[in-house]
Amino acid sequence: MKAVLPLFIFVDACGWEIIKDDPFCGDLAPNRKRLSSVFGYSSACVPSILSGRWPMEHRNWSYFVYDPVRSPFRSLRFFRWLPSFVTSRRVFRRWLTKFVKVQLGFRGYFDLYNIPFRHIALFDFTEKKSPLRAGGMNRGPNIFDALEERGISYHVSAPEKTELENLASLIADIETEEIDFAFLYWAGLDGLLHRVGNQSKEVPCKLREYERWIDQLLAVSKKHYEEVRLYVFSDHGMASCEELLDLRARIDSLGLRMSEDYVVVYDSTMARFWYFNERARRLITDALREIPQGRIVPDSELLELRALFTDRYFGETIFLVKEGVLIVPSHMGEKPIRGMHGYHPEEKHSFAALLTNQRTIPDEVKAIPDIFQLMVRDAELAKNLNLGGPREFSACAGGSKPLVCRG
Ligand SMILES: [Zn+2]
């Protein structure tokens, strides 16, 4: 039997608005707090949680960027000769995504999404490594680097496995009593919310399922660890999509040539532009200013959001739509979906949540990157206590309950 297991359970898209009026984990983790999210998609939020830093510091932000020199996708241009009823089919894209991921040795999440093959060689993919592994950030260390540096043994989920496989794999590691820290990642709720929106009855059903799994996990943990410090948290919430915006049609109508006058990546809630002449810059920015469903995010605001890239690596103009608007078709999808995230962090459904069985959550934990400091604090505490070190009153425990001396 070991002393302490810090158990960090990351439930993707389990936002504050999703759980605020739901008893989710009320018995297991009754202390809950609304956290600010990070501007961007999971590609920005997850690395921010794992590193305790913000996009402009770690440079994990949006997946596709204009970078023809470094594009690994040149060979895929061949597919532009295939008819689009084949190449735009999701099943074909999924098969090709798997093939390309292996060929290019990408270790993180990868999806070709809906990027047209005639333009694919213009782009590079920015998450070639997995942020869920040591050395996986584009810049700087993450929690797994910190744990390895301190010699703390840990468990982390493998995103390619199913939720239940990841649960089983963590339970197996807990039973060995060899770990002093656990990070479990569940992505099922995110997928469900994208598919059904945030009002479906399937959402509370999924939350009940998570509760059963967490119950199971805690029952096993308590046989092997005297104390389980449980944290259930998310990266963002999910808004229901109520309005579709065909931004591509507006930009196409300007008569400019993609790849000669400008390049764009249409994300689901953002469009990012690079320009090759002043006329294109003027026509596009003027057109964007006429669109009531969104706005160009100024540099001053990007800086406040800590997502300003002065080298314009992720785009020279960042156009962002209002919550509930979905850009369709986009390079992320040809067809509408019911739920989306990646809106401004101040929008209602962007906020994330942190739930814990700890009596207090430190005041300085306000945004999702701050979860990192809880992970480091508890991992150090667990390592020390699991080696038989004394429990003590700890200032770094952020005023949580006085720890009892094990003597
Ligand atoms: Zn998502």
Short mmCIF file of N, CA, C and O in Angstrom, two decimals, residues 23 33 49 51 71 106 108 131 143 164 166 175 213 224 292 308 316 318 327 348 361 388 390:
data_model
loop_
_atom_site.label_atom_id
_atom_site.label_comp_id
_atom_site.label_asym_id
_atom_site.label_seq_id
_atom_site.Cartn_x
_atom_site.Cartn_y
_atom_site.Cartn_z
N PRO A 23 -25.19 17.21 -11.51
CA PRO A 23 -24.48 16.77 -10.29
C PRO A 23 -23.18 16.03 -10.57
O PRO A 23 -22.66 15.33 -9.69
N LYS A 33 -14.67 24.50 -9.82
CA LYS A 33 -14.33 25.88 -10.16
C LYS A 33 -14.37 26.06 -11.67
O LYS A 33 -13.94 25.18 -12.42
N ILE A 49 -2.36 23.02 -21.03
CA ILE A 49 -2.56 22.32 -19.76
C ILE A 49 -1.29 21.53 -19.39
O ILE A 49 -0.83 21.55 -18.26
N SER A 51 1.76 21.95 -20.25
CA SER A 51 3.03 22.68 -20.08
C SER A 51 2.94 23.83 -19.09
O SER A 51 3.96 24.38 -18.68
N SER A 71 6.57 21.76 -46.23
CA SER A 71 5.40 20.88 -46.34
C SER A 71 5.81 19.43 -46.59
O SER A 71 6.57 19.16 -47.52
N PHE A 106 4.54 10.98 -37.77
CA PHE A 106 3.91 11.91 -36.82
C PHE A 106 3.52 11.13 -35.57
O PHE A 106 2.93 10.06 -35.66
N GLY A 108 1.80 12.70 -32.79
CA GLY A 108 0.65 13.28 -32.08
C GLY A 108 -0.65 12.96 -32.80
O GLY A 108 -0.75 11.99 -33.54
N PRO A 131 2.10 15.93 -27.65
CA PRO A 131 2.22 16.66 -26.37
C PRO A 131 1.96 15.76 -25.17
O PRO A 131 2.29 16.13 -24.04
N ILE A 143 4.62 18.45 -18.64
CA ILE A 143 4.56 17.77 -17.34
C ILE A 143 5.36 16.46 -17.35
O ILE A 143 6.00 16.10 -16.35
N LEU A 164 -12.24 2.99 -22.75
CA LEU A 164 -12.24 1.84 -21.83
C LEU A 164 -10.87 1.17 -21.79
O LEU A 164 -10.44 0.70 -20.72
N ASN A 166 -8.05 2.73 -22.14
CA ASN A 166 -7.21 3.60 -21.31
C ASN A 166 -7.54 3.44 -19.83
O ASN A 166 -6.65 3.47 -18.98
N GLU A 175 -2.69 -1.14 -9.91
CA GLU A 175 -2.55 -2.40 -9.16
C GLU A 175 -1.10 -2.79 -8.93
O GLU A 175 -0.79 -3.50 -7.98
N TRP A 213 -17.21 4.93 -14.27
CA TRP A 213 -15.82 4.57 -14.51
C TRP A 213 -14.90 5.14 -13.43
O TRP A 213 -13.95 4.49 -12.99
N HIS A 224 -4.89 0.39 -3.00
CA HIS A 224 -3.43 0.45 -3.19
C HIS A 224 -2.81 1.76 -2.72
O HIS A 224 -1.59 1.84 -2.58
N PRO A 292 -21.00 40.26 -40.56
CA PRO A 292 -21.46 40.51 -39.18
C PRO A 292 -21.27 39.33 -38.24
O PRO A 292 -21.26 39.50 -37.02
N LEU A 308 -0.46 35.80 -29.71
CA LEU A 308 0.05 36.66 -30.78
C LEU A 308 1.40 36.11 -31.24
O LEU A 308 2.33 35.96 -30.45
N GLU A 316 -1.50 35.96 -41.04
CA GLU A 316 -1.32 37.42 -40.88
C GLU A 316 -2.60 38.06 -40.38
O GLU A 316 -2.58 39.06 -39.69
N ILE A 318 -6.24 36.99 -38.45
CA ILE A 318 -7.02 35.94 -37.77
C ILE A 318 -8.46 36.45 -37.69
O ILE A 318 -8.75 37.41 -36.98
N ILE A 327 -18.21 27.90 -39.62
CA ILE A 327 -17.75 28.11 -40.99
C ILE A 327 -17.88 26.77 -41.74
O ILE A 327 -17.24 25.79 -41.37
N LYS A 348 -19.58 32.31 -23.56
CA LYS A 348 -20.15 31.53 -22.46
C LYS A 348 -19.71 30.05 -22.45
O LYS A 348 -19.33 29.50 -21.42
N ILE A 361 -9.05 24.95 -3.83
CA ILE A 361 -8.35 25.11 -5.11
C ILE A 361 -7.63 26.46 -4.97
O ILE A 361 -8.27 27.47 -4.68
N GLY A 388 8.10 7.30 1.76
CA GLY A 388 8.08 7.20 3.22
C GLY A 388 8.46 8.48 3.91
O GLY A 388 8.70 8.53 5.11
N PRO A 390 7.98 12.34 5.53
CA PRO A 390 6.95 12.80 6.47
C PRO A 390 5.93 13.71 5.79
O PRO A 390 6.27 14.46 4.88
#
